[in-house]
Amino acid sequence: MRVGIFGGTFDPVHYGHLRAVEEVREAYSLDRVYFVPAYIPPHKQTKKITDYDFRLKMLKAAIRNNRYLRLSDMEIRRKGVSYTIDTIKAFERRFGEIYFIVGLDAFLEIDTWHRYTELFSHTNFIIMERPVKAGVNEGVRGKDIFPREVRGEITEYDRESFQHKSGKRIYIYRVTPLDISSTLIRTCIKSGKSIRYLVPSPVERIIGEKMLYLNGAI
Ligand code: ATP
Ligand code: MG
């Protein structure tokens, strides 16, 4: 079984996430993709994020009618700060060969992740290109996307993939660029603008019912 893992804060989940995963699932013939919401994201500890239960509820509603998509609440069950390395190792124990799906924007910060160098020996990566942000991922190409510490362990495999010395592969995949982010959704809500067609309608309904994102920082 080919299993994809898609981690994130999902505050809230939106069509950018869903469409990107749909395209990756199809392109790499994944049998299943697990959405894994971060319980306590290490990078967002100073930021106020929505209660885990609400983020989970929205995800559940968003993926309900897609038989390939699953939800994992592993990170709340593990308790404490949510580190990707722990999640990856748990999935690897269960499924063996796994594919960690991540946007290029997030991957470019991987050197700030806990014990990130270990990740490359435990999972394959599928890196999704997101719309280019001036000055951030502009002109980042080839092995430049890897932090210096691991660059020596990685070779170019073919036009769209790399190989780590462990044998694990890193694929780069261009998904249809949809410039939607959770930040955009939160900003719209705070300024009283519609989020229709940016998130699935059941998600929009939950946000309305629970009055999420009306107050607080973006
Ligand atoms: P925020 O604006 O709060 O950072 P986000 O929209 O980036 O939220 P996250 O939960 O931070 O969502 O992201 C989870 C994963 O989804 C990351 O790997 C991110 O790169 C990817 N991702 C988010 N939005 C898109 C999109 N529109 N297209 C492709 N990948 C996306
Ligand atoms: Mg993000």
PDB file of C-alpha atoms and ligand atoms in Angstrom:
ATOM      1  CA  MET A   1       0.000   0.000   0.000  1.00  0.00           C
ATOM      2  CA  ARG A   2       1.276   3.472  -0.943  1.00  0.00           C
ATOM      3  CA  VAL A   3       0.461   5.889   1.854  1.00  0.00           C
ATOM      4  CA  GLY A   4       0.748   9.683   1.819  1.00  0.00           C
ATOM      5  CA  ILE A   5       1.045  11.793   4.966  1.00  0.00           C
ATOM      6  CA  PHE A   6      -0.042  15.424   4.883  1.00  0.00           C
ATOM      7  CA  GLY A   7       0.756  17.420   8.010  1.00  0.00           C
ATOM      8  CA  GLY A   8      -0.259  20.967   8.804  1.00  0.00           C
ATOM      9  CA  THR A   9      -2.013  23.275  11.189  1.00  0.00           C
ATOM     10  CA  PHE A  10      -5.151  23.332   9.040  1.00  0.00           C
ATOM     11  CA  ASP A  11      -6.473  26.475  10.707  1.00  0.00           C
ATOM     12  CA  PRO A  12      -8.695  26.098   8.708  1.00  0.00           C
ATOM     13  CA  VAL A  13      -8.437  23.485   5.936  1.00  0.00           C
ATOM     14  CA  HIS A  14      -9.171  25.007   2.490  1.00  0.00           C
ATOM     15  CA  TYR A  15      -9.420  24.077  -1.197  1.00  0.00           C
ATOM     16  CA  GLY A  16      -5.703  24.803  -1.698  1.00  0.00           C
ATOM     17  CA  HIS A  17      -4.915  21.845   0.588  1.00  0.00           C
ATOM     18  CA  LEU A  18      -7.601  19.602  -0.844  1.00  0.00           C
ATOM     19  CA  ARG A  19      -6.939  20.157  -4.536  1.00  0.00           C
ATOM     20  CA  ALA A  20      -3.169  19.837  -4.101  1.00  0.00           C
ATOM     21  CA  VAL A  21      -3.553  16.512  -2.304  1.00  0.00           C
ATOM     22  CA  GLU A  22      -6.001  15.257  -4.921  1.00  0.00           C
ATOM     23  CA  GLU A  23      -3.478  15.964  -7.685  1.00  0.00           C
ATOM     24  CA  VAL A  24      -0.576  14.398  -5.790  1.00  0.00           C
ATOM     25  CA  ARG A  25      -2.596  11.323  -4.881  1.00  0.00           C
ATOM     26  CA  GLU A  26      -3.473  10.771  -8.517  1.00  0.00           C
ATOM     27  CA  ALA A  27       0.012  11.490  -9.890  1.00  0.00           C
ATOM     28  CA  TYR A  28       1.788   9.152  -7.441  1.00  0.00           C
ATOM     29  CA  SER A  29      -0.964   6.499  -7.309  1.00  0.00           C
ATOM     30  CA  LEU A  30      -1.312   6.776  -3.544  1.00  0.00           C
ATOM     31  CA  ASP A  31      -3.885   4.394  -2.081  1.00  0.00           C
ATOM     32  CA  ARG A  32      -4.516   6.593   0.917  1.00  0.00           C
ATOM     33  CA  VAL A  33      -3.551  10.014   2.245  1.00  0.00           C
ATOM     34  CA  TYR A  34      -3.645  10.800   5.958  1.00  0.00           C
ATOM     35  CA  PHE A  35      -4.229  14.391   7.026  1.00  0.00           C
ATOM     36  CA  VAL A  36      -2.372  14.867  10.305  1.00  0.00           C
ATOM     37  CA  PRO A  37      -3.294  18.098  12.087  1.00  0.00           C
ATOM     38  CA  ALA A  38      -0.580  19.355  14.406  1.00  0.00           C
ATOM     39  CA  TYR A  39      -1.669  19.377  18.037  1.00  0.00           C
ATOM     40  CA  ILE A  40       0.979  21.840  19.257  1.00  0.00           C
ATOM     41  CA  PRO A  41       2.883  23.103  16.189  1.00  0.00           C
ATOM     42  CA  PRO A  42       6.431  23.971  17.350  1.00  0.00           C
ATOM     43  CA  HIS A  43       6.569  26.986  15.032  1.00  0.00           C
ATOM     44  CA  LYS A  44       3.291  28.506  16.027  1.00  0.00           C
ATOM     45  CA  GLN A  45       3.639  28.278  19.829  1.00  0.00           C
ATOM     46  CA  THR A  46       3.612  32.028  20.275  1.00  0.00           C
ATOM     47  CA  LYS A  47       0.612  32.382  17.953  1.00  0.00           C
ATOM     48  CA  LYS A  48      -2.916  31.702  19.054  1.00  0.00           C
ATOM     49  CA  ILE A  49      -4.306  28.809  17.046  1.00  0.00           C
ATOM     50  CA  THR A  50      -7.804  27.371  17.030  1.00  0.00           C
ATOM     51  CA  ASP A  51      -8.598  24.509  19.424  1.00  0.00           C
ATOM     52  CA  TYR A  52      -7.541  21.142  18.050  1.00  0.00           C
ATOM     53  CA  ASP A  53     -11.090  19.764  18.253  1.00  0.00           C
ATOM     54  CA  PHE A  54     -12.457  22.462  15.957  1.00  0.00           C
ATOM     55  CA  ARG A  55      -9.626  22.033  13.449  1.00  0.00           C
ATOM     56  CA  LEU A  56     -10.257  18.275  13.498  1.00  0.00           C
ATOM     57  CA  LYS A  57     -13.999  18.732  13.060  1.00  0.00           C
ATOM     58  CA  MET A  58     -13.467  20.942  10.010  1.00  0.00           C
ATOM     59  CA  LEU A  59     -11.044  18.437   8.484  1.00  0.00           C
ATOM     60  CA  LYS A  60     -13.460  15.602   9.093  1.00  0.00           C
ATOM     61  CA  ALA A  61     -16.206  17.525   7.310  1.00  0.00           C
ATOM     62  CA  ALA A  62     -13.882  18.441   4.431  1.00  0.00           C
ATOM     63  CA  ILE A  63     -12.717  14.913   3.587  1.00  0.00           C
ATOM     64  CA  ARG A  64     -15.855  12.960   4.434  1.00  0.00           C
ATOM     65  CA  ASN A  65     -16.890  12.107   0.877  1.00  0.00           C
ATOM     66  CA  ASN A  66     -13.460  11.116  -0.440  1.00  0.00           C
ATOM     67  CA  ARG A  67     -12.613   7.464   0.142  1.00  0.00           C
ATOM     68  CA  TYR A  68      -8.868   8.006  -0.343  1.00  0.00           C
ATOM     69  CA  LEU A  69      -8.549  10.555   2.441  1.00  0.00           C
ATOM     70  CA  ARG A  70      -8.180   9.753   6.145  1.00  0.00           C
ATOM     71  CA  LEU A  71      -7.668  11.718   9.293  1.00  0.00           C
ATOM     72  CA  SER A  72      -5.115  10.889  11.969  1.00  0.00           C
ATOM     73  CA  ASP A  73      -5.394  12.277  15.496  1.00  0.00           C
ATOM     74  CA  MET A  74      -2.020  10.798  16.388  1.00  0.00           C
ATOM     75  CA  GLU A  75      -0.510  14.127  17.406  1.00  0.00           C
ATOM     76  CA  ILE A  76      -3.063  14.835  20.134  1.00  0.00           C
ATOM     77  CA  ARG A  77      -2.823  11.240  21.371  1.00  0.00           C
ATOM     78  CA  ARG A  78       0.962  11.569  21.623  1.00  0.00           C
ATOM     79  CA  LYS A  79       0.518  14.799  23.642  1.00  0.00           C
ATOM     80  CA  GLY A  80       3.163  17.505  23.979  1.00  0.00           C
ATOM     81  CA  VAL A  81       4.735  19.448  21.122  1.00  0.00           C
ATOM     82  CA  SER A  82       4.038  17.862  17.728  1.00  0.00           C
ATOM     83  CA  TYR A  83       7.252  16.899  15.952  1.00  0.00           C
ATOM     84  CA  THR A  84       7.072  15.604  12.390  1.00  0.00           C
ATOM     85  CA  ILE A  85       9.912  13.153  13.008  1.00  0.00           C
ATOM     86  CA  ASP A  86       7.814  11.300  15.616  1.00  0.00           C
ATOM     87  CA  THR A  87       4.791  11.189  13.329  1.00  0.00           C
ATOM     88  CA  ILE A  88       6.854   9.959  10.373  1.00  0.00           C
ATOM     89  CA  LYS A  89       8.438   7.170  12.415  1.00  0.00           C
ATOM     90  CA  ALA A  90       5.033   6.027  13.667  1.00  0.00           C
ATOM     91  CA  PHE A  91       3.635   5.862  10.121  1.00  0.00           C
ATOM     92  CA  GLU A  92       6.768   4.133   8.892  1.00  0.00           C
ATOM     93  CA  ARG A  93       6.371   1.440  11.567  1.00  0.00           C
ATOM     94  CA  ARG A  94       2.811   0.860  10.426  1.00  0.00           C
ATOM     95  CA  PHE A  95       3.088   1.120   6.637  1.00  0.00           C
ATOM     96  CA  GLY A  96       6.766   0.846   5.666  1.00  0.00           C
ATOM     97  CA  GLU A  97       7.192   2.950   2.544  1.00  0.00           C
ATOM     98  CA  ILE A  98       5.514   6.325   3.018  1.00  0.00           C
ATOM     99  CA  TYR A  99       5.291   9.639   1.159  1.00  0.00           C
ATOM    100  CA  PHE A 100       5.368  12.869   3.118  1.00  0.00           C
ATOM    101  CA  ILE A 101       3.523  15.598   1.207  1.00  0.00           C
ATOM    102  CA  VAL A 102       4.632  19.162   1.867  1.00  0.00           C
ATOM    103  CA  GLY A 103       4.407  22.549   0.185  1.00  0.00           C
ATOM    104  CA  LEU A 104       7.676  24.083  -1.023  1.00  0.00           C
ATOM    105  CA  ASP A 105       7.162  27.060   1.319  1.00  0.00           C
ATOM    106  CA  ALA A 106       7.149  24.727   4.323  1.00  0.00           C
ATOM    107  CA  PHE A 107       9.981  22.562   2.972  1.00  0.00           C
ATOM    108  CA  LEU A 108      12.247  25.596   2.599  1.00  0.00           C
ATOM    109  CA  GLU A 109      12.097  25.973   6.385  1.00  0.00           C
ATOM    110  CA  ILE A 110      12.801  22.324   7.135  1.00  0.00           C
ATOM    111  CA  ASP A 111      16.144  23.168   8.745  1.00  0.00           C
ATOM    112  CA  THR A 112      14.157  24.664  11.650  1.00  0.00           C
ATOM    113  CA  TRP A 113      12.371  21.346  12.300  1.00  0.00           C
ATOM    114  CA  HIS A 114      13.307  19.098  15.204  1.00  0.00           C
ATOM    115  CA  ARG A 115      15.929  16.473  14.133  1.00  0.00           C
ATOM    116  CA  TYR A 116      15.095  17.194  10.513  1.00  0.00           C
ATOM    117  CA  THR A 117      18.128  15.437   9.033  1.00  0.00           C
ATOM    118  CA  GLU A 118      16.685  12.097  10.193  1.00  0.00           C
ATOM    119  CA  LEU A 119      13.501  12.616   8.185  1.00  0.00           C
ATOM    120  CA  PHE A 120      15.277  11.857   4.899  1.00  0.00           C
ATOM    121  CA  SER A 121      16.030   8.264   5.936  1.00  0.00           C
ATOM    122  CA  HIS A 122      12.498   7.489   7.085  1.00  0.00           C
ATOM    123  CA  THR A 123      10.207   8.843   4.397  1.00  0.00           C
ATOM    124  CA  ASN A 124      10.021   9.789   0.748  1.00  0.00           C
ATOM    125  CA  PHE A 125       9.003  13.393   0.136  1.00  0.00           C
ATOM    126  CA  ILE A 126       6.614  14.877  -2.386  1.00  0.00           C
ATOM    127  CA  ILE A 127       7.241  18.611  -2.474  1.00  0.00           C
ATOM    128  CA  MET A 128       4.459  20.667  -4.020  1.00  0.00           C
ATOM    129  CA  GLU A 129       5.321  23.911  -5.702  1.00  0.00           C
ATOM    130  CA  ARG A 130       3.066  26.713  -4.500  1.00  0.00           C
ATOM    131  CA  PRO A 131       2.629  30.060  -6.213  1.00  0.00           C
ATOM    132  CA  VAL A 132       5.917  31.913  -6.170  1.00  0.00           C
ATOM    133  CA  LYS A 133       6.246  34.597  -3.495  1.00  0.00           C
ATOM    134  CA  ALA A 134       8.640  37.366  -4.374  1.00  0.00           C
ATOM    135  CA  GLY A 135      11.878  36.940  -2.456  1.00  0.00           C
ATOM    136  CA  VAL A 136      10.870  33.667  -0.785  1.00  0.00           C
ATOM    137  CA  ASN A 137      10.870  30.754  -3.249  1.00  0.00           C
ATOM    138  CA  GLU A 138      11.720  32.801  -6.296  1.00  0.00           C
ATOM    139  CA  GLY A 139      14.515  31.203  -8.276  1.00  0.00           C
ATOM    140  CA  VAL A 140      15.117  28.357  -5.811  1.00  0.00           C
ATOM    141  CA  ARG A 141      16.020  25.398  -7.985  1.00  0.00           C
ATOM    142  CA  GLY A 142      17.852  22.093  -7.991  1.00  0.00           C
ATOM    143  CA  LYS A 143      19.718  21.039  -4.877  1.00  0.00           C
ATOM    144  CA  ASP A 144      19.426  24.584  -3.494  1.00  0.00           C
ATOM    145  CA  ILE A 145      16.114  23.618  -1.927  1.00  0.00           C
ATOM    146  CA  PHE A 146      17.954  21.344   0.538  1.00  0.00           C
ATOM    147  CA  PRO A 147      19.631  22.658   3.670  1.00  0.00           C
ATOM    148  CA  ARG A 148      23.432  22.610   3.493  1.00  0.00           C
ATOM    149  CA  GLU A 149      23.656  19.899   6.186  1.00  0.00           C
ATOM    150  CA  VAL A 150      21.971  17.281   3.991  1.00  0.00           C
ATOM    151  CA  ARG A 151      22.976  18.447   0.524  1.00  0.00           C
ATOM    152  CA  GLY A 152      25.978  16.128   0.478  1.00  0.00           C
ATOM    153  CA  GLU A 153      23.733  13.114   1.119  1.00  0.00           C
ATOM    154  CA  ILE A 154      21.458  13.857  -1.834  1.00  0.00           C
ATOM    155  CA  THR A 155      21.932  13.306  -5.557  1.00  0.00           C
ATOM    156  CA  GLU A 156      19.858  14.367  -8.547  1.00  0.00           C
ATOM    157  CA  TYR A 157      17.966  11.304  -9.739  1.00  0.00           C
ATOM    158  CA  ASP A 158      16.114  12.603 -12.777  1.00  0.00           C
ATOM    159  CA  ARG A 159      14.484  15.823 -13.926  1.00  0.00           C
ATOM    160  CA  GLU A 160      11.914  15.841 -11.163  1.00  0.00           C
ATOM    161  CA  SER A 161      13.385  13.858  -8.315  1.00  0.00           C
ATOM    162  CA  PHE A 162      16.331  13.420  -5.995  1.00  0.00           C
ATOM    163  CA  GLN A 163      17.619  10.480  -3.998  1.00  0.00           C
ATOM    164  CA  HIS A 164      18.897  10.456  -0.448  1.00  0.00           C
ATOM    165  CA  LYS A 165      21.790   8.124   0.439  1.00  0.00           C
ATOM    166  CA  SER A 166      19.257   6.001   2.359  1.00  0.00           C
ATOM    167  CA  GLY A 167      17.530   5.261  -0.960  1.00  0.00           C
ATOM    168  CA  LYS A 168      14.502   7.419  -0.139  1.00  0.00           C
ATOM    169  CA  ARG A 169      13.347   9.704  -2.924  1.00  0.00           C
ATOM    170  CA  ILE A 170      12.355  13.357  -2.965  1.00  0.00           C
ATOM    171  CA  TYR A 171       9.936  14.314  -5.728  1.00  0.00           C
ATOM    172  CA  ILE A 172       9.060  17.815  -6.853  1.00  0.00           C
ATOM    173  CA  TYR A 173       5.549  18.171  -8.217  1.00  0.00           C
ATOM    174  CA  ARG A 174       3.864  21.203  -9.682  1.00  0.00           C
ATOM    175  CA  VAL A 175       0.233  21.293  -8.609  1.00  0.00           C
ATOM    176  CA  THR A 176      -2.307  23.686 -10.109  1.00  0.00           C
ATOM    177  CA  PRO A 177      -1.380  26.927  -8.359  1.00  0.00           C
ATOM    178  CA  LEU A 178      -4.221  28.011  -6.097  1.00  0.00           C
ATOM    179  CA  ASP A 179      -3.109  30.954  -4.045  1.00  0.00           C
ATOM    180  CA  ILE A 180      -5.334  30.132  -1.067  1.00  0.00           C
ATOM    181  CA  SER A 181      -3.939  29.991   2.460  1.00  0.00           C
ATOM    182  CA  SER A 182      -5.456  29.659   5.914  1.00  0.00           C
ATOM    183  CA  THR A 183      -4.147  33.168   6.554  1.00  0.00           C
ATOM    184  CA  LEU A 184      -6.251  34.426   3.647  1.00  0.00           C
ATOM    185  CA  ILE A 185      -9.348  32.695   5.050  1.00  0.00           C
ATOM    186  CA  ARG A 186      -8.806  34.181   8.520  1.00  0.00           C
ATOM    187  CA  THR A 187      -8.212  37.632   7.022  1.00  0.00           C
ATOM    188  CA  CYS A 188     -11.418  37.466   4.971  1.00  0.00           C
ATOM    189  CA  ILE A 189     -13.477  36.488   8.005  1.00  0.00           C
ATOM    190  CA  LYS A 190     -12.000  39.208  10.185  1.00  0.00           C
ATOM    191  CA  SER A 191     -12.788  41.825   7.593  1.00  0.00           C
ATOM    192  CA  GLY A 192     -16.327  40.549   7.056  1.00  0.00           C
ATOM    193  CA  LYS A 193     -15.679  39.154   3.581  1.00  0.00           C
ATOM    194  CA  SER A 194     -17.043  35.957   2.071  1.00  0.00           C
ATOM    195  CA  ILE A 195     -15.035  32.698   2.148  1.00  0.00           C
ATOM    196  CA  ARG A 196     -17.442  30.890  -0.135  1.00  0.00           C
ATOM    197  CA  TYR A 197     -15.657  28.699  -2.749  1.00  0.00           C
ATOM    198  CA  LEU A 198     -12.382  29.013  -0.827  1.00  0.00           C
ATOM    199  CA  VAL A 199     -13.344  26.268   1.627  1.00  0.00           C
ATOM    200  CA  PRO A 200     -15.860  23.393   1.319  1.00  0.00           C
ATOM    201  CA  SER A 201     -19.333  24.496   2.403  1.00  0.00           C
ATOM    202  CA  PRO A 202     -19.477  22.167   5.458  1.00  0.00           C
ATOM    203  CA  VAL A 203     -16.287  23.871   6.681  1.00  0.00           C
ATOM    204  CA  GLU A 204     -17.801  27.285   6.073  1.00  0.00           C
ATOM    205  CA  ARG A 205     -20.844  26.184   8.075  1.00  0.00           C
ATOM    206  CA  ILE A 206     -18.768  25.058  11.084  1.00  0.00           C
ATOM    207  CA  ILE A 207     -16.808  28.335  11.042  1.00  0.00           C
ATOM    208  CA  GLY A 208     -20.095  30.241  11.104  1.00  0.00           C
ATOM    209  CA  GLU A 209     -21.698  28.121  13.828  1.00  0.00           C
ATOM    210  CA  LYS A 210     -18.675  28.245  16.132  1.00  0.00           C
ATOM    211  CA  MET A 211     -17.964  31.873  15.243  1.00  0.00           C
ATOM    212  CA  LEU A 212     -14.331  31.068  14.538  1.00  0.00           C
ATOM    213  CA  TYR A 213     -11.733  33.635  13.415  1.00  0.00           C
ATOM    214  CA  LEU A 214     -13.830  36.691  14.260  1.00  0.00           C
ATOM    215  CA  ASN A 215     -11.474  37.895  16.987  1.00  0.00           C
ATOM    216  CA  GLY A 216      -7.800  37.707  17.717  1.00  0.00           C
ATOM    217  CA  ALA A 217      -4.750  38.073  15.533  1.00  0.00           C
ATOM    218  CA  ILE A 218      -4.628  36.944  11.908  1.00  0.00           C
TER     219      ILE A 218
HETATM  220  P1  ATP B   1      -1.156  29.498   7.151  1.00  0.00           P
HETATM  221  O1  ATP B   1      -1.538  30.581   6.194  1.00  0.00           O
HETATM  222  O2  ATP B   1      -1.792  29.622   8.484  1.00  0.00           O
HETATM  223  O3  ATP B   1       0.329  29.238   7.208  1.00  0.00           O
HETATM  224  P2  ATP B   1      -1.515  27.349   5.215  1.00  0.00           P
HETATM  225  O4  ATP B   1      -2.592  27.644   4.236  1.00  0.00           O
HETATM  226  O5  ATP B   1      -0.094  27.524   4.772  1.00  0.00           O
HETATM  227  O6  ATP B   1      -1.806  28.139   6.564  1.00  0.00           O
HETATM  228  P3  ATP B   1      -0.794  25.009   6.679  1.00  0.00           P
HETATM  229  O7  ATP B   1      -1.678  24.233   7.583  1.00  0.00           O
HETATM  230  O8  ATP B   1       0.245  25.885   7.271  1.00  0.00           O
HETATM  231  O9  ATP B   1      -1.751  25.880   5.716  1.00  0.00           O
HETATM  232  O10 ATP B   1      -0.126  24.098   5.595  1.00  0.00           O
HETATM  233  C1  ATP B   1      -0.127  22.691   5.579  1.00  0.00           C
HETATM  234  C2  ATP B   1       0.586  22.231   4.315  1.00  0.00           C
HETATM  235  O11 ATP B   1      -0.195  22.575   3.167  1.00  0.00           O
HETATM  236  C3  ATP B   1       1.960  22.886   4.072  1.00  0.00           C
HETATM  237  O12 ATP B   1       2.839  21.881   3.579  1.00  0.00           O
HETATM  238  C4  ATP B   1       1.669  23.937   3.014  1.00  0.00           C
HETATM  239  O13 ATP B   1       2.805  24.212   2.218  1.00  0.00           O
HETATM  240  C5  ATP B   1       0.577  23.244   2.191  1.00  0.00           C
HETATM  241  N1  ATP B   1      -0.330  24.180   1.510  1.00  0.00           N
HETATM  242  C6  ATP B   1      -1.102  25.118   2.091  1.00  0.00           C
HETATM  243  N2  ATP B   1      -1.812  25.800   1.179  1.00  0.00           N
HETATM  244  C7  ATP B   1      -1.498  25.269  -0.029  1.00  0.00           C
HETATM  245  C8  ATP B   1      -1.900  25.589  -1.392  1.00  0.00           C
HETATM  246  N3  ATP B   1      -2.748  26.569  -1.666  1.00  0.00           N
HETATM  247  N4  ATP B   1      -1.365  24.836  -2.380  1.00  0.00           N
HETATM  248  C9  ATP B   1      -0.469  23.847  -2.104  1.00  0.00           C
HETATM  249  N5  ATP B   1      -0.048  23.511  -0.855  1.00  0.00           N
HETATM  250  C10 ATP B   1      -0.551  24.216   0.174  1.00  0.00           C
HETATM  251 MG    MG B   2       1.564  27.736   6.188  1.00  0.00          MG
END
